[in-house]
Short mmCIF file of C-alpha atoms (C1' of nucleotides) in Angstrom, two decimals:
data_model
loop_
_atom_site.label_atom_id
_atom_site.label_comp_id
_atom_site.label_asym_id
_atom_site.label_seq_id
_atom_site.Cartn_x
_atom_site.Cartn_y
_atom_site.Cartn_z
CA UNK A 4 -5.44 4.64 6.69
CA UNK A 5 -9.06 5.05 7.54
CA UNK A 6 -10.89 2.28 5.86
CA UNK A 7 -14.42 2.86 4.66
CA UNK A 8 -14.22 -0.03 2.25
CA UNK A 9 -16.29 -2.80 3.83
CA UNK A 10 -17.96 -5.74 2.30
CA UNK A 11 -15.28 -6.64 -0.19
CA UNK A 12 -12.37 -9.06 -0.02
CA UNK A 13 -8.96 -7.90 1.25
CA UNK A 14 -7.55 -8.41 -2.22
CA UNK A 15 -10.18 -6.20 -3.76
CA UNK A 16 -9.65 -3.58 -1.12
CA UNK A 17 -5.92 -3.77 -1.76
CA UNK A 18 -6.47 -3.21 -5.47
CA UNK A 19 -8.62 -0.17 -4.92
CA UNK A 20 -6.17 1.12 -2.42
CA UNK A 21 -3.35 0.73 -4.83
CA UNK A 22 -5.18 2.51 -7.61
CA UNK A 23 -6.02 5.38 -5.27
CA UNK A 24 -2.55 5.62 -3.90
CA UNK A 25 -1.01 6.12 -7.33
CA UNK A 26 -3.32 9.05 -8.00
CA UNK A 27 -2.96 10.52 -4.54
CA UNK A 28 0.79 10.52 -4.79
CA UNK A 29 0.83 12.03 -8.24
CA UNK A 30 -1.56 14.77 -7.28
CA UNK A 31 0.08 15.37 -3.94
CA UNK A 32 3.46 15.74 -5.47
CA UNK A 33 2.39 18.09 -8.22
CA UNK A 34 0.52 20.35 -5.83
CA UNK A 35 3.83 22.08 -5.21
CA UNK A 36 2.75 24.15 -8.22
CA UNK A 37 0.18 25.62 -5.81
CA UNK A 38 2.82 26.14 -3.19
CA UNK A 39 1.48 23.22 -1.26
CA UNK A 40 3.68 20.86 0.66
CA UNK A 41 3.75 17.15 -0.13
CA UNK A 42 2.10 16.21 3.16
CA UNK A 43 -0.73 18.63 2.61
CA UNK A 44 -1.00 17.43 -0.95
CA UNK A 45 -1.36 13.86 0.23
CA UNK A 46 -3.98 14.98 2.72
CA UNK A 47 -5.85 16.53 -0.16
CA UNK A 48 -5.55 13.37 -2.16
CA UNK A 49 -6.92 11.37 0.75
CA UNK A 50 -9.90 13.65 1.02
CA UNK A 51 -10.41 13.53 -2.72
CA UNK A 52 -11.34 9.88 -2.55
CA UNK A 53 -13.45 10.29 0.53
CA UNK A 54 -17.15 10.11 -0.05
CA UNK A 55 -18.12 12.15 2.90
CA UNK A 56 -16.65 15.03 4.85
CA UNK A 57 -13.83 14.31 7.23
CA UNK A 58 -12.93 15.57 10.65
CA UNK A 59 -9.47 16.54 11.76
CA UNK A 60 -9.27 13.50 13.96
CA UNK A 61 -10.11 11.22 11.04
CA UNK A 62 -7.47 12.91 8.93
CA UNK A 63 -4.86 12.61 11.60
CA UNK A 64 -5.54 8.92 12.00
CA UNK A 65 -5.56 8.29 8.25
CA UNK A 66 -2.38 10.27 7.67
CA UNK A 67 -0.71 9.04 10.83
CA UNK A 68 0.01 12.60 11.76
CA UNK A 69 -0.88 14.99 14.53
CA UNK A 70 -4.17 16.78 14.52
CA UNK A 71 -2.28 20.07 14.67
CA UNK A 72 -0.68 19.31 11.36
CA UNK A 73 -4.06 18.47 9.91
CA UNK A 74 -5.35 21.76 11.18
CA UNK A 75 -2.62 23.79 9.49
CA UNK A 76 -2.82 21.72 6.35
CA UNK A 77 -6.56 22.23 6.14
CA UNK A 78 -6.16 25.90 6.61
CA UNK A 79 -3.75 26.09 3.72
CA UNK A 80 -6.21 24.21 1.55
CA UNK A 81 -9.09 26.37 2.70
CA UNK A 82 -7.16 29.54 1.89
CA UNK A 83 -6.94 28.29 -1.68
CA UNK A 84 -10.62 27.20 -1.72
CA UNK A 85 -9.48 23.65 -2.33
CA UNK A 86 -11.48 22.30 0.58
CA UNK A 87 -14.62 23.61 2.18
CA UNK A 88 -15.89 23.46 5.66
CA UNK A 89 -19.13 21.60 5.88
CA UNK A 90 -21.74 22.19 8.57
CA UNK A 91 -22.81 18.85 9.73
CA UNK A 92 -25.72 18.92 12.12
CA UNK A 93 -25.24 17.19 15.43
CA UNK A 94 -21.50 17.09 15.31
CA UNK A 95 -19.30 19.38 17.30
CA UNK A 96 -16.36 18.65 15.09
CA UNK A 97 -15.62 20.66 12.01
CA UNK A 98 -16.01 18.69 8.86
CA UNK A 99 -14.21 19.30 5.61
CA UNK A 100 -14.51 18.10 2.05
CA UNK A 101 -12.67 18.80 -1.16
CA UNK A 102 -14.00 21.22 -3.71
CA UNK A 103 -15.01 19.00 -6.58
CA UNK A 104 -14.89 21.63 -9.26
CA UNK A 105 -11.25 21.66 -10.21
CA UNK A 106 -11.72 24.21 -12.91
CA UNK A 107 -12.92 26.51 -10.14
CA UNK A 108 -10.02 25.53 -7.97
CA UNK A 109 -7.64 26.45 -10.75
CA UNK A 110 -9.15 29.81 -11.45
CA UNK A 111 -9.41 30.58 -7.76
CA UNK A 112 -5.74 29.93 -7.39
CA UNK A 113 -4.98 32.66 -9.90
CA UNK A 114 -7.54 34.97 -8.47
CA UNK A 115 -6.00 34.54 -5.04
CA UNK A 116 -2.27 34.05 -5.36
CA UNK A 117 -1.32 35.41 -8.74
CA UNK A 118 -3.57 38.42 -8.37
CA UNK A 119 -1.89 39.34 -5.17
CA UNK A 120 1.54 39.02 -6.72
CA UNK A 121 0.49 41.14 -9.66
CA UNK A 122 -0.81 43.83 -7.42
CA UNK A 123 2.27 43.86 -5.24
CA UNK A 124 4.62 44.03 -8.19
CA UNK A 125 2.61 46.67 -9.99
CA UNK A 126 2.57 48.77 -6.87
CA UNK A 127 6.34 48.56 -6.50
CA UNK A 128 6.90 49.27 -10.18
CA UNK A 129 4.64 52.31 -10.21
CA UNK A 130 6.08 53.77 -7.05
CA UNK A 131 9.59 53.43 -8.36
CA UNK A 132 8.46 54.76 -11.69
CA UNK A 133 7.18 57.93 -10.00
CA UNK A 134 10.37 58.31 -8.01
CA UNK A 135 12.58 57.94 -11.01
CA UNK A 136 10.47 60.33 -13.03
CA UNK A 137 10.78 62.88 -10.25
CA UNK A 138 14.49 62.33 -10.09
CA UNK A 139 14.83 62.87 -13.76
CA UNK A 140 12.74 66.07 -13.60
CA UNK A 141 14.93 67.45 -10.84
CA UNK A 142 18.09 67.14 -12.93
CA UNK A 143 17.07 67.75 -16.55
CA UNK A 144 20.55 68.68 -17.63
CA UNK A 145 22.51 65.78 -16.25
CA UNK A 146 22.94 63.65 -19.25
CA UNK A 147 24.46 60.64 -17.56
CA UNK A 148 21.72 60.51 -14.97
CA UNK A 149 19.06 60.92 -17.61
CA UNK A 150 20.39 57.99 -19.58
CA UNK A 151 20.55 55.75 -16.50
CA UNK A 152 17.02 56.62 -15.58
CA UNK A 153 15.69 56.13 -19.03
CA UNK A 154 17.23 52.63 -19.16
CA UNK A 155 15.51 51.71 -15.92
CA UNK A 156 12.26 53.39 -17.01
CA UNK A 157 12.11 51.34 -20.16
CA UNK A 158 12.48 48.15 -18.16
CA UNK A 159 9.85 49.28 -15.73
CA UNK A 160 7.42 50.19 -18.47
CA UNK A 161 7.81 46.81 -20.10
CA UNK A 162 7.24 45.11 -16.76
CA UNK A 163 4.13 47.17 -16.16
CA UNK A 164 2.73 46.30 -19.55
CA UNK A 165 3.32 42.66 -18.81
CA UNK A 166 1.59 42.75 -15.41
CA UNK A 167 -1.35 44.66 -16.88
CA UNK A 168 -1.70 41.84 -19.39
CA UNK A 169 -1.43 39.27 -16.64
CA UNK A 170 -4.02 41.16 -14.67
CA UNK A 171 -6.39 40.85 -17.62
CA UNK A 172 -5.62 37.22 -18.03
CA UNK A 173 -6.48 36.67 -14.41
CA UNK A 174 -9.73 38.62 -14.97
CA UNK A 175 -10.50 36.20 -17.72
CA UNK A 176 -9.94 33.28 -15.39
CA UNK A 177 -11.74 34.70 -12.41
CA UNK A 178 -14.82 35.66 -14.37
CA UNK A 179 -15.01 32.28 -16.05
CA UNK A 180 -14.68 33.99 -19.46
CA UNK A 181 -11.74 31.67 -20.05
CA UNK A 182 -14.18 28.82 -20.53
CA UNK A 183 -15.59 30.58 -23.55
CA UNK A 184 -12.12 30.97 -24.98
CA UNK A 185 -10.88 27.53 -24.04
CA UNK A 186 -14.01 25.37 -23.61
CA UNK A 187 -14.24 22.79 -20.94
CA UNK A 188 -15.33 20.30 -23.59
CA UNK A 189 -13.00 20.17 -26.57
CA UNK A 190 -14.40 21.47 -29.81
CA UNK A 191 -15.64 18.67 -31.96
CA UNK A 192 -14.33 17.78 -35.37
CA UNK A 193 -11.60 19.52 -37.30
CA UNK B 18 26.40 45.49 -4.88
CA UNK B 19 28.17 45.83 -8.17
CA UNK B 20 28.03 49.42 -9.17
CA UNK B 21 27.79 50.34 -12.77
CA UNK B 22 26.35 53.77 -12.00
CA UNK B 23 29.18 56.17 -12.55
CA UNK B 24 29.11 59.83 -13.31
CA UNK B 25 26.27 60.76 -11.03
CA UNK B 26 26.20 62.02 -7.44
CA UNK B 27 25.97 59.56 -4.54
CA UNK B 28 22.52 60.88 -3.73
CA UNK B 29 21.29 60.24 -7.20
CA UNK B 30 22.87 56.82 -7.16
CA UNK B 31 21.18 56.15 -3.88
CA UNK B 32 17.79 57.15 -5.28
CA UNK B 33 18.13 54.88 -8.26
CA UNK B 34 19.30 52.08 -5.99
CA UNK B 35 16.31 52.52 -3.74
CA UNK B 36 13.90 52.52 -6.65
CA UNK B 37 15.45 49.36 -8.03
CA UNK B 38 15.55 47.68 -4.68
CA UNK B 39 11.80 48.05 -4.15
CA UNK B 40 11.12 46.36 -7.42
CA UNK B 41 13.74 43.66 -6.97
CA UNK B 42 12.34 42.69 -3.62
CA UNK B 43 8.74 42.60 -4.80
CA UNK B 44 9.61 40.51 -7.82
CA UNK B 45 12.00 38.29 -5.88
CA UNK B 46 9.42 37.58 -3.23
CA UNK B 47 6.63 36.79 -5.65
CA UNK B 48 8.72 34.45 -7.69
CA UNK B 49 7.78 31.75 -5.23
CA UNK B 50 4.85 31.26 -7.55
CA UNK B 51 7.38 29.86 -9.95
CA UNK B 52 8.79 27.69 -7.22
CA UNK B 53 11.82 29.95 -7.00
CA UNK B 54 13.51 30.69 -3.72
CA UNK B 55 13.82 34.23 -2.44
CA UNK B 56 17.60 34.33 -2.94
CA UNK B 57 17.30 33.22 -6.52
CA UNK B 58 14.47 35.66 -7.05
CA UNK B 59 16.66 38.49 -5.82
CA UNK B 60 19.40 37.31 -8.15
CA UNK B 61 16.94 37.50 -10.97
CA UNK B 62 15.91 41.00 -9.91
CA UNK B 63 19.53 42.12 -9.84
CA UNK B 64 20.05 40.80 -13.34
CA UNK B 65 16.88 42.40 -14.51
CA UNK B 66 18.33 45.86 -13.96
CA UNK B 67 21.70 44.96 -15.40
CA UNK B 68 22.33 46.37 -18.81
CA UNK B 69 24.79 43.77 -19.88
CA UNK B 70 25.28 40.06 -19.21
CA UNK B 71 26.79 39.05 -15.91
CA UNK B 72 29.31 36.42 -14.90
CA UNK B 73 28.90 34.15 -11.94
CA UNK B 74 31.71 36.03 -10.14
CA UNK B 75 29.94 39.36 -10.61
CA UNK B 76 26.72 37.89 -9.31
CA UNK B 77 28.43 36.43 -6.28
CA UNK B 78 30.00 39.74 -5.48
CA UNK B 79 26.82 41.67 -6.00
CA UNK B 80 24.68 39.25 -3.96
CA UNK B 81 27.42 38.70 -1.37
CA UNK B 82 27.03 35.01 -1.87
CA UNK B 83 29.18 32.13 -2.98
CA UNK B 84 29.75 31.45 -6.62
CA UNK B 85 28.37 27.96 -6.06
CA UNK B 86 25.04 29.39 -5.03
CA UNK B 87 25.01 31.59 -8.05
CA UNK B 88 25.68 28.58 -10.19
CA UNK B 89 22.72 26.65 -8.78
CA UNK B 90 20.48 29.70 -8.86
CA UNK B 91 21.29 30.39 -12.47
CA UNK B 92 20.63 26.81 -13.39
CA UNK B 93 17.17 27.04 -11.83
CA UNK B 94 16.50 30.20 -13.78
CA UNK B 95 17.83 28.68 -16.98
CA UNK B 96 15.61 25.62 -16.57
CA UNK B 97 12.65 27.98 -16.61
CA UNK B 98 14.04 29.98 -19.54
CA UNK B 99 14.13 33.05 -17.30
CA UNK B 100 17.78 33.72 -18.07
CA UNK B 101 19.83 32.89 -21.11
CA UNK B 102 23.43 32.09 -21.51
CA UNK B 103 25.20 34.60 -23.76
CA UNK B 104 28.31 33.83 -25.73
CA UNK B 105 30.64 36.67 -25.26
CA UNK B 106 33.71 36.53 -27.42
CA UNK B 107 37.04 36.74 -25.74
CA UNK B 108 35.83 35.82 -22.29
CA UNK B 109 36.28 32.43 -20.81
CA UNK B 110 33.56 33.05 -18.31
CA UNK B 111 29.94 32.21 -18.96
CA UNK B 112 27.72 35.22 -19.22
CA UNK B 113 24.03 35.37 -18.44
CA UNK B 114 21.20 37.85 -19.01
CA UNK B 115 17.55 37.80 -18.19
CA UNK B 116 14.92 36.95 -20.78
CA UNK B 117 13.24 40.32 -21.42
CA UNK B 118 10.04 38.90 -22.85
CA UNK B 119 8.05 38.22 -19.74
CA UNK B 120 5.04 37.05 -21.66
CA UNK B 121 7.28 34.35 -23.03
CA UNK B 122 8.63 33.57 -19.61
CA UNK B 123 5.10 33.11 -18.31
CA UNK B 124 4.01 30.83 -21.08
CA UNK B 125 7.23 28.86 -20.85
CA UNK B 126 6.61 28.28 -17.24
CA UNK B 127 3.35 26.58 -18.03
CA UNK B 128 4.77 24.76 -20.94
CA UNK B 129 7.50 23.36 -18.71
CA UNK B 130 6.18 22.87 -15.21
CA UNK B 131 2.45 22.66 -15.52
CA UNK B 132 2.62 20.49 -18.62
CA UNK B 133 4.75 18.02 -16.76
CA UNK B 134 2.35 17.94 -13.86
CA UNK B 135 -0.61 17.41 -16.16
CA UNK B 136 1.13 14.59 -17.89
CA UNK B 137 2.12 12.86 -14.66
CA UNK B 138 -1.31 13.19 -13.22
CA UNK B 139 -3.08 12.04 -16.35
CA UNK B 140 -0.81 9.06 -16.54
CA UNK B 141 -1.59 8.07 -12.98
CA UNK B 142 -5.26 8.62 -13.44
CA UNK B 143 -5.47 6.61 -16.62
CA UNK B 144 -3.45 3.74 -15.25
CA UNK B 145 -5.65 3.49 -12.17
CA UNK B 146 -8.72 3.86 -14.36
CA UNK B 147 -7.68 0.81 -16.33
CA UNK B 148 -6.95 -1.13 -13.21
CA UNK B 149 -10.26 -0.37 -11.63
CA UNK B 150 -12.13 -1.12 -14.84
CA UNK B 151 -10.40 -4.49 -14.92
CA UNK B 152 -11.23 -5.15 -11.29
CA UNK B 153 -14.84 -4.34 -11.93
CA UNK B 154 -14.94 -6.64 -14.93
CA UNK B 155 -13.49 -9.45 -12.91
CA UNK B 156 -16.27 -9.32 -10.36
CA UNK B 157 -19.41 -8.26 -12.21
CA UNK B 158 -21.74 -9.67 -9.61
CA UNK B 159 -20.28 -8.11 -6.45
CA UNK B 160 -22.54 -5.25 -5.90
CA UNK B 161 -20.62 -3.60 -3.08
CA UNK B 162 -17.37 -3.72 -5.02
CA UNK B 163 -19.08 -2.31 -8.10
CA UNK B 164 -20.47 0.62 -6.20
CA UNK B 165 -17.10 1.41 -4.64
CA UNK B 166 -15.40 1.27 -8.01
CA UNK B 167 -18.04 3.39 -9.70
CA UNK B 168 -17.60 6.08 -7.05
CA UNK B 169 -13.89 6.21 -7.66
CA UNK B 170 -14.30 6.04 -11.40
CA UNK B 171 -16.56 9.03 -11.42
CA UNK B 172 -13.99 11.03 -9.54
CA UNK B 173 -11.25 9.85 -11.85
CA UNK B 174 -13.27 10.72 -14.94
CA UNK B 175 -13.91 14.22 -13.66
CA UNK B 176 -10.26 14.69 -12.89
CA UNK B 177 -9.25 13.47 -16.37
CA UNK B 178 -11.69 15.90 -17.99
CA UNK B 179 -10.15 18.68 -15.98
CA UNK B 180 -6.59 17.79 -16.92
CA UNK B 181 -7.51 17.53 -20.57
CA UNK B 182 -8.90 21.02 -20.35
CA UNK B 183 -5.78 22.23 -18.56
CA UNK B 184 -3.71 20.56 -21.27
CA UNK B 185 -5.57 22.54 -23.92
CA UNK B 186 -5.15 25.70 -21.92
CA UNK B 187 -1.41 25.08 -21.78
CA UNK B 188 -1.47 24.47 -25.57
CA UNK B 189 -3.07 27.88 -25.93
CA UNK B 190 -0.31 29.42 -23.85
CA UNK B 191 2.56 27.59 -25.42
CA UNK B 192 1.49 28.33 -28.97
CA UNK B 193 0.94 31.98 -28.21
CA UNK B 194 -2.71 31.66 -29.22
CA UNK B 195 -3.54 33.09 -25.81
CA UNK B 196 -2.40 36.49 -27.07
CA UNK B 197 -5.20 36.45 -29.60
CA UNK B 198 -7.71 35.63 -26.89
CA UNK B 199 -6.26 38.03 -24.30
CA UNK B 200 -4.31 40.56 -26.30
CA UNK B 201 -1.10 41.99 -25.00
CA UNK B 202 -2.41 45.47 -25.59
CA UNK B 203 -5.82 46.07 -23.98
CA UNK B 204 -8.71 46.47 -26.42
CA UNK B 205 -9.52 50.08 -27.01
CA UNK B 206 -12.77 51.80 -26.16
CA UNK B 207 -15.85 50.15 -24.76
"C1'" DT C 13 51.32 19.13 -23.51
"C1'" DC C 14 51.06 21.46 -19.51
"C1'" DG C 15 49.09 24.89 -16.59
"C1'" DT C 16 45.45 27.68 -15.15
"C1'" DA C 17 40.87 29.47 -14.99
"C1'" DT C 18 36.12 28.08 -14.78
"C1'" DG C 19 31.87 25.73 -13.45
"C1'" DT C 20 29.93 22.34 -10.65
"C1'" DA C 21 29.70 17.95 -7.69
"C1'" DC C 22 30.04 16.79 -3.06
"C1'" DA C 23 30.12 17.06 1.91
"C1'" DG C 24 29.29 19.65 5.74
"C1'" DA C 25 27.27 23.82 8.17
"C1'" DA C 26 23.67 27.02 8.70
"C1'" DA C 27 18.99 28.34 8.04
"C1'" DA C 28 14.31 27.41 7.24
"C1'" DA C 29 10.38 24.60 7.25
"C1'" DA C 30 7.57 20.98 8.80
"C1'" DC C 31 5.89 18.39 12.47
"C1'" DT C 32 4.71 17.19 17.39
"C1'" DT C 33 3.66 18.07 22.06
"C1'" DT C 34 1.74 20.87 25.30
"C1'" DA C 35 -1.20 24.36 26.70
"C1'" DC C 36 -4.96 27.39 26.28
"C1'" DG C 37 -9.13 29.84 24.68
"C1'" DT C 38 -13.70 28.98 22.83
"C1'" DT C 39 -17.89 26.82 22.23
"C1'" DG C 40 -21.46 23.81 22.92
"C1'" DT C 41 -23.61 20.51 26.23
"C1'" DT C 42 -25.31 19.07 30.54
"C1'" DA D 25 -22.52 27.69 35.71
"C1'" DA D 26 -19.41 24.05 35.26
"C1'" DC D 27 -17.54 20.67 32.34
"C1'" DA D 28 -15.74 18.56 28.34
"C1'" DA D 29 -14.49 18.54 23.65
"C1'" DC D 30 -12.55 20.95 20.03
"C1'" DG D 31 -9.34 23.80 17.25
"C1'" DT D 32 -5.24 26.19 17.22
"C1'" DA D 33 -1.36 29.08 19.28
"C1'" DA D 34 3.16 28.55 21.06
"C1'" DA D 35 7.45 26.29 21.98
"C1'" DG D 36 10.48 22.79 20.99
"C1'" DT D 37 12.16 18.95 17.99
"C1'" DT D 38 13.00 16.85 13.75
"C1'" DT D 39 13.51 17.03 8.97
"C1'" DT D 40 14.42 19.42 4.85
"C1'" DT D 41 16.42 22.91 2.29
"C1'" DT D 42 19.74 26.33 1.37
"C1'" DC D 43 24.22 27.92 1.47
"C1'" DT D 44 29.33 27.55 1.84
"C1'" DG D 45 33.98 25.66 1.21
"C1'" DT D 46 36.60 22.31 -0.92
"C1'" DA D 47 37.77 19.31 -4.42
"C1'" DC D 48 37.59 17.94 -8.99
"C1'" DA D 49 36.69 17.56 -14.01
"C1'" DT D 50 36.80 20.20 -18.15
"C1'" DA D 51 38.32 23.38 -21.48
"C1'" DC D 52 40.97 26.97 -23.08
"C1'" DG D 53 45.56 29.37 -23.71
"C1'" DA D 54 50.36 29.42 -23.71
#
DNA sequence: TCGTATGTACAGAAAAAACTTTACGTTGTT
DNA sequence: AACAACGTAAAGTTTTTTCTGTACATACGA
């Protein structure tokens, strides 16, 4: 573990370290909700408590892992806008720091991952919808076929409605409108 | 693949199968957002197009997988309220069907998984917060220690604020209040 | 009460993912 | 222009996860 805690007693350092570790492990573990592996989650936790940007070498040393792993971990985190690359003058090494605005991180996650899923699913649903509609039109008098298709179509329509709603929810998150609906600071009083 | 499509031509059956398959694969793949494996996602997709509850044996045959795998997959889906067990009279076998209300499925996911993460993280944050506060109180005159602690405390406080917000957002989802804020049916007109 | 069907725990096999080492292309410095 | 440092691609290893087969506990029916 890289140690930037100087000028305090070992016991004090140990106490701080312990307090941090508890948080790092909790956060790291729960980042699987973001599709992030435990190791990368712990890396994120490490960076969270860092007071200045880190290089890949520093991360590797602190995590006791290879620089390559740090590189891939950082890329994962960057793809989710959870860490940012910082341009430090005079250093050839890339420097990274965590995005401190977690509300933003949360909404970005939806804007990135969930949006993509919604789009993919909507596309598949609509394409199949068109195909089934065409199939139904080709055989208007085949009762059995018509009933099968209409069962599937109803399911597809329900799914599309849901994804359109989800798309609007993601709009609300991405635009920040959500913070008008659910304020960052709780409403006072009753 | 279990075939409940009778009374239509093989070509028609093939067309329906193709339309379904596209959707099943899209949905199955994107269910990793729910922490669900591709296989289990495909199982879910299969059940989605089923018009009656399925038994584990039927699933195994349709998926060409062992019944044991179906059992574990179904349990995962049940834990997320994505499928329900149905009590069919006269059959000794358990029967399952997908939850058709996907809005509910979505909000349940947050109420189950995200809520748990929020609680775990808040607990860790608060416990460390207390510890650090105590440490600071023990050594009021150690300037270096105080500055270290106050840096950590600020990060912790920000994190707590975020999780409290997220907790309220999850409240909004779990209670269904979200559907007043972001209606299921889009607002008409401009 | 016994027998049989059913779901799942458990152990092992197969597949997938994570991690490391090595090698290489790129970039910035001398 | 040559060199050195850096980040990452690629290949191989280790670890983890998923999947299967077997065994077992439970519950229902005869």
